[in-house]
Every structure is written in structure tokens, then in C-alpha cells.
CSV table of C-alpha atoms in Angstrom, one decimal:
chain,number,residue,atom,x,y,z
A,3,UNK,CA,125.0,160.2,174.0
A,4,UNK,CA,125.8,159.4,170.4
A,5,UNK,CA,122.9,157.8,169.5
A,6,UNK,CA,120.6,160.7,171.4
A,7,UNK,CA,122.1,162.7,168.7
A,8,UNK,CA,121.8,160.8,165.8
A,9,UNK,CA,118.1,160.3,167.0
A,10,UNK,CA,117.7,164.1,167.0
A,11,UNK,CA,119.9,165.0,164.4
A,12,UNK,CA,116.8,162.7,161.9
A,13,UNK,CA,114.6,164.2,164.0
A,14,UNK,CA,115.7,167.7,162.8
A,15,UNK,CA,116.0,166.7,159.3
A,16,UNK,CA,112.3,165.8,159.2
A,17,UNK,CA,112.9,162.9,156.5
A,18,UNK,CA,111.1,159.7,156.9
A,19,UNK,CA,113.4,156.5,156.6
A,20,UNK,CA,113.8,154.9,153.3
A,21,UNK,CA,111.7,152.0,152.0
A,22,UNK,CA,111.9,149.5,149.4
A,23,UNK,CA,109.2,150.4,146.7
A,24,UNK,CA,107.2,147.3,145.1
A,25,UNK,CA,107.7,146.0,142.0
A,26,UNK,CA,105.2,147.0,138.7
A,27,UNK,CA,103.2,144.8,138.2
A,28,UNK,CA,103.7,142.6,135.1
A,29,UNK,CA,101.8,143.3,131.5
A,30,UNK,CA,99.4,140.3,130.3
A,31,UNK,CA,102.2,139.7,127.3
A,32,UNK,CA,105.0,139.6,130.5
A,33,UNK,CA,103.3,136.8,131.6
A,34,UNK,CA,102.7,135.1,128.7
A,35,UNK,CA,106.7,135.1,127.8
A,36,UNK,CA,107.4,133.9,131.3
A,37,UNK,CA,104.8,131.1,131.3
A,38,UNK,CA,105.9,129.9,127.9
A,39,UNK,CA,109.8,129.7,128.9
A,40,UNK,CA,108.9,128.3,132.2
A,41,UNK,CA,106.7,125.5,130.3
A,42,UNK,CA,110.0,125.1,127.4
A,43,UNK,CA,112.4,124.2,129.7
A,44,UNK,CA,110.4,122.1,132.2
A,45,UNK,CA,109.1,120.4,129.1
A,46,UNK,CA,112.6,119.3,127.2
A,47,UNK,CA,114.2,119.0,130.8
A,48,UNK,CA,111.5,115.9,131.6
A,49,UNK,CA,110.5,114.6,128.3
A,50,UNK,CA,113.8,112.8,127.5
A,51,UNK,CA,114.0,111.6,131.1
A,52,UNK,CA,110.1,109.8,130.4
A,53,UNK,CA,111.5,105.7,129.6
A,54,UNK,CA,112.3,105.4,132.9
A,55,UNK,CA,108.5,106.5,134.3
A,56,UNK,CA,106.5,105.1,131.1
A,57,UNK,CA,108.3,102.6,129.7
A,58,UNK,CA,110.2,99.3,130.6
A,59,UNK,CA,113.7,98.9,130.9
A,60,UNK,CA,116.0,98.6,128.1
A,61,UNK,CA,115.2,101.8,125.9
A,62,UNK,CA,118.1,101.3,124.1
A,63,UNK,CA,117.1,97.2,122.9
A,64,UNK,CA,113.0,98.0,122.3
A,65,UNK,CA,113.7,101.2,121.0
A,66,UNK,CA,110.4,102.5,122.9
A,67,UNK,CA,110.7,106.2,124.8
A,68,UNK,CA,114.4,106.3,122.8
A,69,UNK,CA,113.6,109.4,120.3
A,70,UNK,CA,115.4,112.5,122.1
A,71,UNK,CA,116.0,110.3,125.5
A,72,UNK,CA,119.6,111.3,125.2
A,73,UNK,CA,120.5,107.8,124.4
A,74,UNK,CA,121.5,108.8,120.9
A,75,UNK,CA,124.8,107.0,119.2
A,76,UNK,CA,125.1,104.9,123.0
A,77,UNK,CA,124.4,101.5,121.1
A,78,UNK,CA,125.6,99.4,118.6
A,79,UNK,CA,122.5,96.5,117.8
A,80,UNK,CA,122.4,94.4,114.3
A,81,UNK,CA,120.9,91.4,113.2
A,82,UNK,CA,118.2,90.4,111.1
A,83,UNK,CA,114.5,90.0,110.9
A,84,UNK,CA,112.4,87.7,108.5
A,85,UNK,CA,109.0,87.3,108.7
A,86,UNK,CA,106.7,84.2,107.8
A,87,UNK,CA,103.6,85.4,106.0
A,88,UNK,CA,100.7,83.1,105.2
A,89,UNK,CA,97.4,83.3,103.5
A,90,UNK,CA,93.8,82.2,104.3
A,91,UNK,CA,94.3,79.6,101.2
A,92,UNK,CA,97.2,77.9,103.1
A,93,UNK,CA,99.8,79.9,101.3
A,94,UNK,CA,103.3,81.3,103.0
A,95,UNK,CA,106.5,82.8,102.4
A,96,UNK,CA,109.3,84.0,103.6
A,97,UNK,CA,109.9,87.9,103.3
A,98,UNK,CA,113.2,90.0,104.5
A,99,UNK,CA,112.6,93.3,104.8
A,100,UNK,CA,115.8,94.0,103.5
A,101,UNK,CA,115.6,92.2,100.5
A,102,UNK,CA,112.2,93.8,99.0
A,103,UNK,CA,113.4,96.2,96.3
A,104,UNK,CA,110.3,98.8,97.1
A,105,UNK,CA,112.9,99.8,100.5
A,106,UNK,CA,115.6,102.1,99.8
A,107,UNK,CA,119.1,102.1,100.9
A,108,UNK,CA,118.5,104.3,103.8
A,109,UNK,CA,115.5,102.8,104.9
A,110,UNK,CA,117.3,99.3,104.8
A,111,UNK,CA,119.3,100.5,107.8
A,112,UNK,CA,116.2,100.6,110.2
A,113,UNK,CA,113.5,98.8,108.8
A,114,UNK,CA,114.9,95.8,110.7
A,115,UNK,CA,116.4,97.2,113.8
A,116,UNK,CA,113.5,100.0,114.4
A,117,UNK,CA,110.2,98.2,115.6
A,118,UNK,CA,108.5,101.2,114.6
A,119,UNK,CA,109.6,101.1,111.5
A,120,UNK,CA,109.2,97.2,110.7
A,121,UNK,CA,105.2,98.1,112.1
A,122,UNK,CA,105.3,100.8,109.5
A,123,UNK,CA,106.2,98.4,107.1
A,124,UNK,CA,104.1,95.7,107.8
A,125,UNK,CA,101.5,98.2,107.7
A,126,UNK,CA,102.8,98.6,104.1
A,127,UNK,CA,102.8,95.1,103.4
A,128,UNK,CA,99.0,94.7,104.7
A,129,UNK,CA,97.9,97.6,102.5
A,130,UNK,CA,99.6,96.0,99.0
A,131,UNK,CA,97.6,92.6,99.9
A,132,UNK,CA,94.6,94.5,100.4
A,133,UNK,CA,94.7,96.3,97.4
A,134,UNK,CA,95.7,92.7,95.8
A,135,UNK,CA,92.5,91.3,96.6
A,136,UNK,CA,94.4,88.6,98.9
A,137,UNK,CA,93.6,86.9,102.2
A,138,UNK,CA,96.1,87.8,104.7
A,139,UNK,CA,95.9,85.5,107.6
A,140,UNK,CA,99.2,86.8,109.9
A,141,UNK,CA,102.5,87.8,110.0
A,142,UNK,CA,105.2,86.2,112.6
A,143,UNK,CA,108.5,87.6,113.0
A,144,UNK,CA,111.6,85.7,113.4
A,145,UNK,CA,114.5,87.6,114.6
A,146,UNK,CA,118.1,87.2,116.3
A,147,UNK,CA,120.0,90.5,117.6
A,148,UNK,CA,123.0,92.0,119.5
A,149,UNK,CA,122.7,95.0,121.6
A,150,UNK,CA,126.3,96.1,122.5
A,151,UNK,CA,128.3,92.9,122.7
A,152,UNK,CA,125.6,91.2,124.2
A,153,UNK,CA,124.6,87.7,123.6
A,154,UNK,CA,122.5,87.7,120.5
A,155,UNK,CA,118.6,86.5,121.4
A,156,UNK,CA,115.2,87.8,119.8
A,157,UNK,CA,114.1,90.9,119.3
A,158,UNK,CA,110.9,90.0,117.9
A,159,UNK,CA,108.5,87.7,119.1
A,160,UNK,CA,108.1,84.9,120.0
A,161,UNK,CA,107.5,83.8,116.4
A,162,UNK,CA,103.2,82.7,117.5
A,163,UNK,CA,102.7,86.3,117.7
A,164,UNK,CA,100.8,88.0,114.6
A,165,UNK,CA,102.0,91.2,113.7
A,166,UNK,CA,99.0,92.2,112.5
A,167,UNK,CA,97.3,92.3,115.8
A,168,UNK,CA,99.4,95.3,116.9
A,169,UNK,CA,99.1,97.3,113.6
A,170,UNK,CA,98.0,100.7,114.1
A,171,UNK,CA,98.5,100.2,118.2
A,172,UNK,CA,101.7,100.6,118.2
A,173,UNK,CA,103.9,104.3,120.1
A,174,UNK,CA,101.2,105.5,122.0
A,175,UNK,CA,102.0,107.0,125.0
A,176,UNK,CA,101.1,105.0,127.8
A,177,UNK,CA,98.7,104.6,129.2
A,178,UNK,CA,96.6,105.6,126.0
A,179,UNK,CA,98.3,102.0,124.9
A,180,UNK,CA,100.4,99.4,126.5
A,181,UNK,CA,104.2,98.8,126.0
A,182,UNK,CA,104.6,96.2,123.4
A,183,UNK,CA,107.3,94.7,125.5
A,184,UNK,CA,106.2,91.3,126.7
A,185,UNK,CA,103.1,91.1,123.7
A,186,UNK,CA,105.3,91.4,120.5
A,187,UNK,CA,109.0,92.7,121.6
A,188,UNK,CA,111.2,90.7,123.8
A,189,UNK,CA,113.1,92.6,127.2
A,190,UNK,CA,116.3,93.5,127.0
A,191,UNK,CA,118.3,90.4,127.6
A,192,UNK,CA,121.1,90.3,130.8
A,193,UNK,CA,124.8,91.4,129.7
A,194,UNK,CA,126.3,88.0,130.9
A,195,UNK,CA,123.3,85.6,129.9
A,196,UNK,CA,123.7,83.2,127.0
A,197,UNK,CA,120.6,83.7,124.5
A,198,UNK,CA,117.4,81.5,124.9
A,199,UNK,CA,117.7,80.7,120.7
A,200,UNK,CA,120.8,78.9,121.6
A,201,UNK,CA,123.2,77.8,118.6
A,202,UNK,CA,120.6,78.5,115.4
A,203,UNK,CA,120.3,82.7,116.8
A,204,UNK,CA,123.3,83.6,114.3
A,205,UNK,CA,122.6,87.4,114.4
A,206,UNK,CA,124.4,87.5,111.7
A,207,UNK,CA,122.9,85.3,109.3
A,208,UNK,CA,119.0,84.1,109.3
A,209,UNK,CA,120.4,81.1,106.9
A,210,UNK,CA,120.0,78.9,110.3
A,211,UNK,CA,116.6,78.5,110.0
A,212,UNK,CA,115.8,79.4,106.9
A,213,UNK,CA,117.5,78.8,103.4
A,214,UNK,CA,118.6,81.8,101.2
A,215,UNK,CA,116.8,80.2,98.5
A,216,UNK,CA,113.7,80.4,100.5
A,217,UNK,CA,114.3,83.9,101.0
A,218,UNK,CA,115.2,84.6,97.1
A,219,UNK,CA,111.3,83.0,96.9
A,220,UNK,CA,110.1,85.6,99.0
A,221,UNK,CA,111.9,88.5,97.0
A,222,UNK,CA,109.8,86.8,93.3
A,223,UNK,CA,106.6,86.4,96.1
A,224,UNK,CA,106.6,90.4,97.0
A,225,UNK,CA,106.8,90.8,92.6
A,226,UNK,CA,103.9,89.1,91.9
A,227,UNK,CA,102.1,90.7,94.9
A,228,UNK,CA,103.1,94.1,93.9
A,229,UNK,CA,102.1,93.2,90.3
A,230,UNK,CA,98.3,92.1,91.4
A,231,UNK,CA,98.1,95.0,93.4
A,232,UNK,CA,99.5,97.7,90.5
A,233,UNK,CA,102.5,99.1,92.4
A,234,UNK,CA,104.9,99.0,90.0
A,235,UNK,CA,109.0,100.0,90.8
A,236,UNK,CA,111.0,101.7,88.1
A,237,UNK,CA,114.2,101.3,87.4
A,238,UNK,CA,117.0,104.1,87.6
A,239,UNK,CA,117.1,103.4,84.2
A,240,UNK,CA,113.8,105.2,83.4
A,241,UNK,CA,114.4,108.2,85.4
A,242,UNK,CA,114.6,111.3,83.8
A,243,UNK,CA,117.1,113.7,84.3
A,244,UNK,CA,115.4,115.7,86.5
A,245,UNK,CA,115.0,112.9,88.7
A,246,UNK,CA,118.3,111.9,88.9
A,247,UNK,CA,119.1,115.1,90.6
A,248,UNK,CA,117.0,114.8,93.6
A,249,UNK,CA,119.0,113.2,96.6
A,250,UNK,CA,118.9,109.3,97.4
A,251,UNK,CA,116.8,108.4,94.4
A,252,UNK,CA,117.2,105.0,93.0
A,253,UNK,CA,114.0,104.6,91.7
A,254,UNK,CA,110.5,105.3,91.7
A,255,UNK,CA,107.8,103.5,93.4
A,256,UNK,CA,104.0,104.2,92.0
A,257,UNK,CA,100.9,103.4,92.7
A,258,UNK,CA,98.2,102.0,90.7
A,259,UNK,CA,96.4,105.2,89.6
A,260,UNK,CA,100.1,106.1,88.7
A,261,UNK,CA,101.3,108.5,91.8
A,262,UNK,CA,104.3,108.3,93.7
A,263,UNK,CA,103.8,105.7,96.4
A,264,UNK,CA,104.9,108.3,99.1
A,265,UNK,CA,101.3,110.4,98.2
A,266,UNK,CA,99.6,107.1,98.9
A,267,UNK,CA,99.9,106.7,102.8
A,268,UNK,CA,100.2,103.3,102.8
A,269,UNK,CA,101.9,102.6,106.2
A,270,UNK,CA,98.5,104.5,107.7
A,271,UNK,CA,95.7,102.2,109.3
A,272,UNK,CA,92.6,103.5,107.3
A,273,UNK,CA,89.0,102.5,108.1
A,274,UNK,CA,89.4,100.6,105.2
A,275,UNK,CA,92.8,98.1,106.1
A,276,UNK,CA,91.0,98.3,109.9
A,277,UNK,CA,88.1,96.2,108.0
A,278,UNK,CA,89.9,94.2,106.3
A,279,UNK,CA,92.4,93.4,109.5
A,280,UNK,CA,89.5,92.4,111.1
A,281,UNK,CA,87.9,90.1,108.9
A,282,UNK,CA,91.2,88.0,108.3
A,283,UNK,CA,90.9,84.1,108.5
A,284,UNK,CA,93.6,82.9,111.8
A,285,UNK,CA,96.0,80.4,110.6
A,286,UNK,CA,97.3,77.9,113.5
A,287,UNK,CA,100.4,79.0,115.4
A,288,UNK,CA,103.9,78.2,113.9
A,289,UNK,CA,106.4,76.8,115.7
A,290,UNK,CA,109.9,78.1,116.4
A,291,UNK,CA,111.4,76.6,113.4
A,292,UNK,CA,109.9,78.5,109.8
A,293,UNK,CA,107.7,76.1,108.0
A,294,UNK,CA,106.4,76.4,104.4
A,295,UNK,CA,103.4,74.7,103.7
């Protein structure tokens, strides 16, 4: 009986039931915010999260897919980096990038431990012999580092590989370009495996395979190359007081028509270094030990 009257009693009312109405429709500018935001957070919630689709393992050692992989301040790696250059005309040295007076004090900090920022540099170092009129033949990294506690072994290498093979090749995103893991960067090496290098892979000293004096060659080499090729340095000395203001500046690098180097672009691959790169004369492997001939 009481739901005959509750039927009749809506019956009476003459009232349809309620109903849920549909949303409005969204504007065009609706959409656009949505799609955007949607994109934003999809986007930084994968990107950092793309070494372990894109890359090889060891992000933190080979430094490749590391920018904004949340992997920031989770290492500790030093050691040191020298590189054998050598000339069509049988000329070599030995060059530390640490030592050449055209890096500044902040750069020295990653110019050895950054691949991306030793290929910059060899890119640098390309352009000056270019500019010099020189024949560069290759450049072959040797290297001993410590990731984390690790063993030391090479970072770079091995020491037949030319540098200047991978100039301008180097950070694209797979699979526009290969991982240079396995070509001229070594894998990350196991936590509790002695290093391959063996006694002489001092990460703290390169002394074991090459003499500081032969290094203190390569600093007077880089002068007279810089000198042939009209980059000239100046000393703190000659700054004005202008300069002296301007954070981090010890001197002043210029180029021959007498601009600051950093208008020069020299760590680019122009058509111009491309030609020349590819018209090099190929010296004969070196071995593991550096040898000046």
C-alpha cells in the first residue's frame, strides 16, 4: 500500500523525475589548455625516465641520457684524460685538457669527466688546426676513472680510436645516431671487478704512462698552435676595469679578426671543418702505451 501511494502521490504532482543534464561542451581555447597540460606532464614524467629505453646502462659513468634523468649529485667520478694528437707530417704531442690555458676554471671541472664536453673541445681543437693551416691526422684518448668507489678503468677508448671520427656525431637521440658506448666510450665497469688497465690506470695521476714533462710540451705545443692560427689569450693583466667586473673572468680569448672567441663558434662542425675532417691523412694505430715519434 505504501508504494501505491507514493506512485500516485508523483502521479498527482505531475513532475517528471529528475535527470542529470550534460556537460557544455568545451571552447576550442579549453582544449587547447587541456591538451597542452596533458602533453607537459606526460612529457617531463617520461623524458628523464628515457636512459633506460634509449641508452645503455650506466647513465651515470657515460654520461649519455644523464641531463634531467634525476641522477643529479648521485655520483662521485674523477680522473684524468690526455689525448695523443699527431699530424700528417709524423708530428705528436701530448695535450691535457686541463692544462691548456684557453679553458677556464669552471670549464676545467668537466671538460675531462663530460664526454660531451671533451667532443666539444676536440671540436675546438680541430677548428684552431684548421685555421693553422695544419694537417691533423687523429686524436686518441687515454684515460683512467673512478665512478663511486669503483675500481678505476677507462673512460675513453680504447686509445686506437680517433676522436675525430665521432666529431659532430655525437648526443643525438637514438636512433637518429648510435650510442657511443662500445665505439669511443667504455661500459660502466662491475662494482667488484678489478680494472682491465691494471697497475699503470692511476686515476689519479696520468704520470704512469706519460711524463709531466711531456705534458708541460704539450701546454708550449697548444702556444705555438694558437699563435699560427691567431687566437691570442690575454692576460688578467690587460683587462680593463670594466672587465674585471663581469663574473668568472680571467682572461680573454680572441680570435684572429680580433672578436671574443665565444662569437666564433668554434666547437660547431661547419661545412668547412667537415671538409677538412674528411680529407685528413690516417696515421697507424697507437698502442696502449703513449708514444712520441
Amino acid at each position: 500500500p505504501s508504494a501505491g501511494v507514493c506512485a500516485a502521490s508523483n502521479e498527482d504532482d505531475g513532475e517528471p523525475s529528475p535527470r542529470l543534464k550534460a556537460p557544455p561542451a568545451l571552447h576550442w581555447h579549453q582544449i587547447v589548455v587541456t591538451g597542452y597540460v596533458c602533453f607537459f606532464v606526460t612529457f617531463h614524467g617520461l623524458w628523464p625516465l628515457r636512459h633506460f629505453v634509449l641508452y645503455k646502462h650506466g647513465v651515470s659513468w657515460h654520461e649519455e641520457g644523464h641531463l634531467h634523468a634525476w641522477h643529479m649529485k648521485l655520483r662521485t667520478k674523477h680522473g684524468w684524460i690526455v689525448l695523443l694528437v699527431q699530424e700528417s707530417n709524423g708530428r705528436s704531442a701530448v695535450i691535457k685538457p686541463t692544462l691548456d690555458p684557453i679553458i677556464s676554471k669552471d670549464q676545467k671541472r668537466k671538460v675531462e669527466v663530460r664526454p660531451h664536453a671533451l667532443m666539444l673541445y676536440t671540436t675546438m681543437l680541430a677548428t684552431h688546426y684548421m685555421i693553422a693551416g695544419r694537417n691533423l691526422s687523429a686524436i686518441h684518448p687515454y684515460s683512467c676513472f673512478s665512478l663511486n668507489g669503483r675500481d678505476p678503468a677507462p673512460l675513453y677508448g680504447p686509445p686506437q680510436v680517433d676522436l675525430l671520427d665521432y666529431v659532430g656525431r655525437y648526443e643525438l637521440i637514438p636512433p637518429l645516431h648510435p650510442s657511443a658506448v662500445g665505439q669511443w666510450l667504455t661500459p660502466m665497469p662491475p662494482v667488484n671487478a678489478a680494472s682491465n688497465e691494471g697497475a699503470h690506470c692511476d686515476s689519479y695521476s696520468p704520470s704512469s704512462i706519460v711524463p709531466k714533462s711531456t705534458m708541460q710540451e704539450g701546454i708550449s705545443f697548444l702556444a705555438e698552435l694558437r699563435r699560427e692560427a691567431g687566437v691570442t689569450i690575454q692576460p688578467i693583466e690587460s683587462l680593463t676595469s670594466s672587465d674585471l667586473f663581469k663574473p668568472n673572468i680571467r682572461r680573454y680569448v680572441r680570435a684572429p679578426n680580433g672578436a671574443p672567441a665565444y662569437m666564433q663558434e668554434w666547437h660547431r662542425v661547419n661545412s668547412a671543418l667537415a671538409s677538412y675532417l674528411a680529407r685528413r691523412q690516417r696515421k697507424p694505430t697507437p698502442s696502449e702505451s703513449i708514444s712520441l715519434t
